[in-house]
Amino acid sequence: MDHQLTILPNGLRVVTESMPAVRSVAVGCWVDAGSRDESDTAAGCSHFLEHLLFKGSDRLRARDIAEAFDSVGARSNAFTSKEYTCYWAQLRDEDLPMGLDLLGEMLRRPAFRPEEIVSEAQVVLEEINMNEDDPADVAHDQFARALWGDHVLAKPVLGTRESIVAMDRSVIDGYWGSRYHPPATVIAAAGHLDHDEVVDVVERHFGDWNGERADRSLAGPEIGPRVQVVTRDTEQAHLVFGGEALTRTDDRRFAFGILNHVMGSGMSSRLFREIREERGLAYAVYSFRMPYTESGAYGVYVGTTPHQASRVLEIVRGELAGVVDAGITDAELERAKGNLKGSLALSMEDTNSRMVRLGRHELTGVEHLTLDETVGRIEAVTRADVHAVATAMFGGPHVLGAVGPFEASALERHIA
């Protein structure tokens, strides 16, 4: 897990990790553009671009790109978040130059043909429909709105039906032209590779790319207690309870990882055991964390019968208060450390997992750590460290996002 980094004259960063025992390579083009960077007119444009760039350039059509990847057995895809977009491929080591050629053509010279914008808009609308048909996804969206309010982090990655329908070529081309530049891009690769050879191939396909990095607003959000509910006649109430948490680079993130595991990140966790195993109040219950540049979130998701929603929320509040009052046990600390170390080691067996870790850290400014260094940080966490993080975060203000057959007023007492 020892990485190498080269910055090209145009500002493009190339970061690699060599895995000599494999014969494949995962490569990703990471662009510093996500839903937080969009204006109201461009809402959902980062994700829309993720679709449109696979439609090709003047030289290559969508079918050419798909057939080229298929002809060598490669896997390729993309994903968009609130803060970045990644276009990736996993392929044989000898096919890496071809993969970088295709990715370079997609990122640098998209055609944005009007008929393809129209057809792909329908695909994105279907994706929005699918998301809105899943009440758990809607509850998570409501949680983000409740937590961040009018802040850019509250914006949905998919945009809205209205913004996608209204989005024309000028908006898409303008957004791409303002955000897709070499200083805002990282090319990460992991697998059977030589760093200098990768840099040479990247220079060939991206070296004459020019442009300046766009600004990004980093104003902190104003957090207050809030409930956001979508009222639906559902069989289950979908609840996401939580609050603000650590930023991406906070040194306490290792203690936070342990706390998250103890609370709700596995079948031995407190919330899973108490809500599902002991009381049978839910099938799905888990905790999560979402770190960003200037803010973050922790949350607990539970799906339960509507008439049990209040009881479940009281248990969640009680479990959070319990760890603030008394901390965690030695056994919980050791079990969580073992889980984090084991999960990390298993993820490092896969070239794509390594590439994602490498590219995301380089783009977002998280320090690169070797496996041994990361294990050392995990091992150094004490019960007192975990207790301090729980005390700092779980005390409120609290927010709640929900979907179910009730109004917000019926749940407001649970965030007081």
PDB file of N, CA, C and O in Angstrom, residues 198-230:
ATOM      1  N   VAL A 198       2.563   4.327 -16.230  1.00  0.00           N
ATOM      2  CA  VAL A 198       1.220   4.895 -16.138  1.00  0.00           C
ATOM      3  C   VAL A 198       1.269   6.393 -16.396  1.00  0.00           C
ATOM      4  O   VAL A 198       0.445   6.936 -17.146  1.00  0.00           O
ATOM      5  N   VAL A 199       2.238   7.086 -15.812  1.00  0.00           N
ATOM      6  CA  VAL A 199       2.379   8.531 -16.025  1.00  0.00           C
ATOM      7  C   VAL A 199       2.586   8.836 -17.508  1.00  0.00           C
ATOM      8  O   VAL A 199       1.995   9.776 -18.055  1.00  0.00           O
ATOM      9  N   ASP A 200       3.399   8.023 -18.188  1.00  0.00           N
ATOM     10  CA  ASP A 200       3.643   8.236 -19.621  1.00  0.00           C
ATOM     11  C   ASP A 200       2.345   8.120 -20.423  1.00  0.00           C
ATOM     12  O   ASP A 200       2.079   8.937 -21.318  1.00  0.00           O
ATOM     13  N   VAL A 201       1.534   7.104 -20.106  1.00  0.00           N
ATOM     14  CA  VAL A 201       0.270   6.913 -20.835  1.00  0.00           C
ATOM     15  C   VAL A 201      -0.687   8.069 -20.525  1.00  0.00           C
ATOM     16  O   VAL A 201      -1.364   8.591 -21.429  1.00  0.00           O
ATOM     17  N   VAL A 202      -0.752   8.481 -19.272  1.00  0.00           N
ATOM     18  CA  VAL A 202      -1.627   9.599 -18.897  1.00  0.00           C
ATOM     19  C   VAL A 202      -1.193  10.870 -19.619  1.00  0.00           C
ATOM     20  O   VAL A 202      -2.028  11.633 -20.133  1.00  0.00           O
ATOM     21  N   GLU A 203       0.103  11.121 -19.684  1.00  0.00           N
ATOM     22  CA  GLU A 203       0.593  12.317 -20.391  1.00  0.00           C
ATOM     23  C   GLU A 203       0.194  12.289 -21.858  1.00  0.00           C
ATOM     24  O   GLU A 203      -0.141  13.321 -22.445  1.00  0.00           O
ATOM     25  N   ARG A 204       0.193  11.099 -22.439  1.00  0.00           N
ATOM     26  CA  ARG A 204      -0.159  10.976 -23.848  1.00  0.00           C
ATOM     27  C   ARG A 204      -1.623  11.352 -24.097  1.00  0.00           C
ATOM     28  O   ARG A 204      -1.947  11.983 -25.100  1.00  0.00           O
ATOM     29  N   HIS A 205      -2.498  10.987 -23.169  1.00  0.00           N
ATOM     30  CA  HIS A 205      -3.929  11.215 -23.384  1.00  0.00           C
ATOM     31  C   HIS A 205      -4.483  12.448 -22.668  1.00  0.00           C
ATOM     32  O   HIS A 205      -5.556  12.928 -23.034  1.00  0.00           O
ATOM     33  N   PHE A 206      -3.777  12.936 -21.660  1.00  0.00           N
ATOM     34  CA  PHE A 206      -4.284  14.066 -20.878  1.00  0.00           C
ATOM     35  C   PHE A 206      -3.298  15.231 -20.781  1.00  0.00           C
ATOM     36  O   PHE A 206      -3.634  16.266 -20.219  1.00  0.00           O
ATOM     37  N   GLY A 207      -2.104  15.078 -21.321  1.00  0.00           N
ATOM     38  CA  GLY A 207      -1.051  16.071 -21.107  1.00  0.00           C
ATOM     39  C   GLY A 207      -1.341  17.437 -21.699  1.00  0.00           C
ATOM     40  O   GLY A 207      -0.886  18.464 -21.168  1.00  0.00           O
ATOM     41  N   ASP A 208      -2.091  17.508 -22.803  1.00  0.00           N
ATOM     42  CA  ASP A 208      -2.380  18.808 -23.428  1.00  0.00           C
ATOM     43  C   ASP A 208      -3.726  19.377 -22.976  1.00  0.00           C
ATOM     44  O   ASP A 208      -4.240  20.328 -23.552  1.00  0.00           O
ATOM     45  N   TRP A 209      -4.299  18.782 -21.943  1.00  0.00           N
ATOM     46  CA  TRP A 209      -5.556  19.265 -21.364  1.00  0.00           C
ATOM     47  C   TRP A 209      -5.257  20.507 -20.531  1.00  0.00           C
ATOM     48  O   TRP A 209      -4.304  20.520 -19.745  1.00  0.00           O
ATOM     49  N   ASN A 210      -6.068  21.554 -20.655  1.00  0.00           N
ATOM     50  CA  ASN A 210      -5.805  22.796 -19.937  1.00  0.00           C
ATOM     51  C   ASN A 210      -7.049  23.276 -19.200  1.00  0.00           C
ATOM     52  O   ASN A 210      -8.167  22.867 -19.503  1.00  0.00           O
ATOM     53  N   GLY A 211      -6.844  24.204 -18.274  1.00  0.00           N
ATOM     54  CA  GLY A 211      -7.954  24.807 -17.542  1.00  0.00           C
ATOM     55  C   GLY A 211      -7.607  25.015 -16.088  1.00  0.00           C
ATOM     56  O   GLY A 211      -6.649  24.429 -15.559  1.00  0.00           O
ATOM     57  N   GLU A 212      -8.358  25.886 -15.430  1.00  0.00           N
ATOM     58  CA  GLU A 212      -8.133  26.214 -14.029  1.00  0.00           C
ATOM     59  C   GLU A 212      -9.190  25.554 -13.147  1.00  0.00           C
ATOM     60  O   GLU A 212     -10.329  25.343 -13.572  1.00  0.00           O
ATOM     61  N   ARG A 213      -8.819  25.291 -11.919  1.00  0.00           N
ATOM     62  CA  ARG A 213      -9.748  24.693 -10.956  1.00  0.00           C
ATOM     63  C   ARG A 213     -10.807  25.716 -10.545  1.00  0.00           C
ATOM     64  O   ARG A 213     -10.491  26.868 -10.249  1.00  0.00           O
ATOM     65  N   ALA A 214     -12.076  25.298 -10.521  1.00  0.00           N
ATOM     66  CA  ALA A 214     -13.169  26.194 -10.135  1.00  0.00           C
ATOM     67  C   ALA A 214     -13.219  26.346  -8.621  1.00  0.00           C
ATOM     68  O   ALA A 214     -12.790  25.472  -7.865  1.00  0.00           O
ATOM     69  N   ASP A 215     -13.735  27.488  -8.166  1.00  0.00           N
ATOM     70  CA  ASP A 215     -13.887  27.728  -6.735  1.00  0.00           C
ATOM     71  C   ASP A 215     -15.009  26.862  -6.174  1.00  0.00           C
ATOM     72  O   ASP A 215     -15.902  26.415  -6.894  1.00  0.00           O
ATOM     73  N   ARG A 216     -14.972  26.685  -4.859  1.00  0.00           N
ATOM     74  CA  ARG A 216     -16.024  25.938  -4.161  1.00  0.00           C
ATOM     75  C   ARG A 216     -16.335  26.654  -2.855  1.00  0.00           C
ATOM     76  O   ARG A 216     -15.433  27.003  -2.099  1.00  0.00           O
ATOM     77  N   SER A 217     -17.619  26.872  -2.596  1.00  0.00           N
ATOM     78  CA  SER A 217     -18.037  27.503  -1.348  1.00  0.00           C
ATOM     79  C   SER A 217     -17.910  26.513  -0.204  1.00  0.00           C
ATOM     80  O   SER A 217     -18.387  25.380  -0.286  1.00  0.00           O
ATOM     81  N   LEU A 218     -17.247  26.938   0.884  1.00  0.00           N
ATOM     82  CA  LEU A 218     -17.044  26.054   2.024  1.00  0.00           C
ATOM     83  C   LEU A 218     -17.644  26.631   3.304  1.00  0.00           C
ATOM     84  O   LEU A 218     -17.147  26.397   4.400  1.00  0.00           O
ATOM     85  N   ALA A 219     -18.689  27.411   3.175  1.00  0.00           N
ATOM     86  CA  ALA A 219     -19.353  27.952   4.355  1.00  0.00           C
ATOM     87  C   ALA A 219     -19.977  26.813   5.154  1.00  0.00           C
ATOM     88  O   ALA A 219     -20.583  25.903   4.596  1.00  0.00           O
ATOM     89  N   GLY A 220     -19.806  26.855   6.466  1.00  0.00           N
ATOM     90  CA  GLY A 220     -20.351  25.803   7.316  1.00  0.00           C
ATOM     91  C   GLY A 220     -21.865  25.877   7.427  1.00  0.00           C
ATOM     92  O   GLY A 220     -22.443  26.970   7.365  1.00  0.00           O
ATOM     93  N   PRO A 221     -22.535  24.744   7.598  1.00  0.00           N
ATOM     94  CA  PRO A 221     -23.996  24.746   7.726  1.00  0.00           C
ATOM     95  C   PRO A 221     -24.430  25.190   9.116  1.00  0.00           C
ATOM     96  O   PRO A 221     -23.672  25.089  10.086  1.00  0.00           O
ATOM     97  N   GLU A 222     -25.648  25.680   9.199  1.00  0.00           N
ATOM     98  CA  GLU A 222     -26.259  25.991  10.490  1.00  0.00           C
ATOM     99  C   GLU A 222     -27.182  24.839  10.859  1.00  0.00           C
ATOM    100  O   GLU A 222     -28.183  24.589  10.185  1.00  0.00           O
ATOM    101  N   ILE A 223     -26.847  24.151  11.930  1.00  0.00           N
ATOM    102  CA  ILE A 223     -27.573  22.949  12.316  1.00  0.00           C
ATOM    103  C   ILE A 223     -28.540  23.265  13.451  1.00  0.00           C
ATOM    104  O   ILE A 223     -28.177  23.909  14.435  1.00  0.00           O
ATOM    105  N   GLY A 224     -29.772  22.809  13.316  1.00  0.00           N
ATOM    106  CA  GLY A 224     -30.761  22.968  14.369  1.00  0.00           C
ATOM    107  C   GLY A 224     -31.697  21.775  14.384  1.00  0.00           C
ATOM    108  O   GLY A 224     -31.764  21.016  13.414  1.00  0.00           O
ATOM    109  N   PRO A 225     -32.426  21.568  15.488  1.00  0.00           N
ATOM    110  CA  PRO A 225     -33.364  20.435  15.541  1.00  0.00           C
ATOM    111  C   PRO A 225     -34.458  20.584  14.492  1.00  0.00           C
ATOM    112  O   PRO A 225     -35.045  21.658  14.343  1.00  0.00           O
ATOM    113  N   ARG A 226     -34.699  19.530  13.738  1.00  0.00           N
ATOM    114  CA  ARG A 226     -35.672  19.627  12.651  1.00  0.00           C
ATOM    115  C   ARG A 226     -36.184  18.235  12.291  1.00  0.00           C
ATOM    116  O   ARG A 226     -35.426  17.266  12.331  1.00  0.00           O
ATOM    117  N   VAL A 227     -37.458  18.165  11.926  1.00  0.00           N
ATOM    118  CA  VAL A 227     -38.062  16.919  11.446  1.00  0.00           C
ATOM    119  C   VAL A 227     -38.543  17.144  10.022  1.00  0.00           C
ATOM    120  O   VAL A 227     -39.202  18.135   9.726  1.00  0.00           O
ATOM    121  N   GLN A 228     -38.200  16.229   9.131  1.00  0.00           N
ATOM    122  CA  GLN A 228     -38.675  16.254   7.738  1.00  0.00           C
ATOM    123  C   GLN A 228     -39.390  14.942   7.463  1.00  0.00           C
ATOM    124  O   GLN A 228     -38.781  13.876   7.575  1.00  0.00           O
ATOM    125  N   VAL A 229     -40.669  15.017   7.119  1.00  0.00           N
ATOM    126  CA  VAL A 229     -41.459  13.805   6.905  1.00  0.00           C
ATOM    127  C   VAL A 229     -42.131  13.848   5.538  1.00  0.00           C
ATOM    128  O   VAL A 229     -42.677  14.881   5.138  1.00  0.00           O
ATOM    129  N   VAL A 230     -42.080  12.737   4.821  1.00  0.00           N
ATOM    130  CA  VAL A 230     -42.928  12.527   3.650  1.00  0.00           C
ATOM    131  C   VAL A 230     -44.055  11.602   4.096  1.00  0.00           C
ATOM    132  O   VAL A 230     -43.805  10.450   4.479  1.00  0.00           O
TER     133      VAL A 230
END
